[in-house]
mmCIF file of C-alpha atoms in Angstrom:
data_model
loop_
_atom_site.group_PDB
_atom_site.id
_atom_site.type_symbol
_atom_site.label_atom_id
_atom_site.label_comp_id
_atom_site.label_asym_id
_atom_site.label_seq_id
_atom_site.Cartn_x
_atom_site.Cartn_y
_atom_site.Cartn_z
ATOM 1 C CA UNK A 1 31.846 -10.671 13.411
ATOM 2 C CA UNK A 2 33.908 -7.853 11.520
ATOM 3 C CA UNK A 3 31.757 -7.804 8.401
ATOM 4 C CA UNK A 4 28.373 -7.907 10.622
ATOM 5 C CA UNK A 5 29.407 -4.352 12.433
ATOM 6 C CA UNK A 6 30.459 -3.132 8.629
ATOM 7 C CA UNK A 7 27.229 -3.759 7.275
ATOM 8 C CA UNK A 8 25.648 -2.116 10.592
ATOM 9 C CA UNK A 9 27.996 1.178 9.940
ATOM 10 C CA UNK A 10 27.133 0.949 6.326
ATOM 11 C CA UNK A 11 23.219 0.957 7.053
ATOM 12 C CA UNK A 12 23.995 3.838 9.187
ATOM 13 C CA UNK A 13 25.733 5.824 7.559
ATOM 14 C CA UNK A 14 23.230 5.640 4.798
ATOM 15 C CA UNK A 15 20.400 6.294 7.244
ATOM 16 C CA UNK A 16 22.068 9.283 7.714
ATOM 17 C CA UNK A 17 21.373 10.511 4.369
ATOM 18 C CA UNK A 18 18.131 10.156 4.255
ATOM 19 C CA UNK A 19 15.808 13.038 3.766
ATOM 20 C CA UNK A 20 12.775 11.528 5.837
ATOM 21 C CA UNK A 21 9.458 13.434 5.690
ATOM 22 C CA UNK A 22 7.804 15.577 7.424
ATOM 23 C CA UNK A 23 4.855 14.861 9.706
ATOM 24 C CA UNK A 24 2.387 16.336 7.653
ATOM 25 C CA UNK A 25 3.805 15.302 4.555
ATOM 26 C CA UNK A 26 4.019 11.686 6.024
ATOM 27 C CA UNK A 27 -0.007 12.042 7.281
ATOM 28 C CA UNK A 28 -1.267 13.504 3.803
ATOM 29 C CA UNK A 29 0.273 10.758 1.629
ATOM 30 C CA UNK A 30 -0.874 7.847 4.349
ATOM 31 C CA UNK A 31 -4.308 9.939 4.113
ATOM 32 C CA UNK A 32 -4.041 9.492 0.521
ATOM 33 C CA UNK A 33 -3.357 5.873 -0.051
ATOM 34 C CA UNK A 34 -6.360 5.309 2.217
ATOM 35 C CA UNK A 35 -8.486 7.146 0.136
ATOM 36 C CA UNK A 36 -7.212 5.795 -2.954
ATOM 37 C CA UNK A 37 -7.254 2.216 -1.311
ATOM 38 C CA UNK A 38 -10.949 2.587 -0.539
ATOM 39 C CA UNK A 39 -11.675 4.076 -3.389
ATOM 40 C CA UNK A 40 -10.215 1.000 -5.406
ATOM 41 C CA UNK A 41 -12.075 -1.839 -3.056
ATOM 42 C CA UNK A 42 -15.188 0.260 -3.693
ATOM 43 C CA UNK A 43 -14.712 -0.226 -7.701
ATOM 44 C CA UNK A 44 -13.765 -4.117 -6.912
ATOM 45 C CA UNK A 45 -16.764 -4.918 -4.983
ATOM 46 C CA UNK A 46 -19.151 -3.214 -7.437
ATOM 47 C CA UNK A 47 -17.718 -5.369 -9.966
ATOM 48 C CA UNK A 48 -17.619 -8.783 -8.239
ATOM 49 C CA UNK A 49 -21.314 -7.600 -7.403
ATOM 50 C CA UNK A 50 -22.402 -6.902 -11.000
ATOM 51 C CA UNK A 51 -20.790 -10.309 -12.534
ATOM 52 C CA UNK A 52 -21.939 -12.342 -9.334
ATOM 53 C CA UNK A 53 -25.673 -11.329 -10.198
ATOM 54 C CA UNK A 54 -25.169 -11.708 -13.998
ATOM 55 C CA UNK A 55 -23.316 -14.815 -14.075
ATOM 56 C CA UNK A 56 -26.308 -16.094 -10.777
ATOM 57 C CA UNK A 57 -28.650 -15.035 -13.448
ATOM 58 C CA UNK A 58 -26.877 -17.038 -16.880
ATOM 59 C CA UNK A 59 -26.162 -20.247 -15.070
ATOM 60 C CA UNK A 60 -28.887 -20.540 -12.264
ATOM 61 C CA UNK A 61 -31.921 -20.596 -13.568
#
């Protein structure tokens, strides 16, 4: 039981050290993954479009 409450005071005393962001900082990057998440599917489904159609067109005839 000793060495379960040391790890506890160890995780908090490094949570205490932690520089955690700010709330606008925090909403800006979330904002920004977002984009860049949508962004990314965007470029994904255009190409799983363009190789369904060509590959539709090569072997279904």
């Amino acid at each position: 039981m000793r060495k379960i409450i040391n790890y506890l005071q160890g995780v908090r005393l490094e949570l205490s050290k932690v520089t955690w962001p700010k709330k606008e900082e925090t909403v800006r990057m979330t904002l920004t993954v977002i984009v860049f998440s949508a962004i990314v599917a965007g470029y994904v489904g255009i190409l799983d479009f363009l190789f369904t159609t060509i590959l539709t067109k090569i072997f279904v005839r």
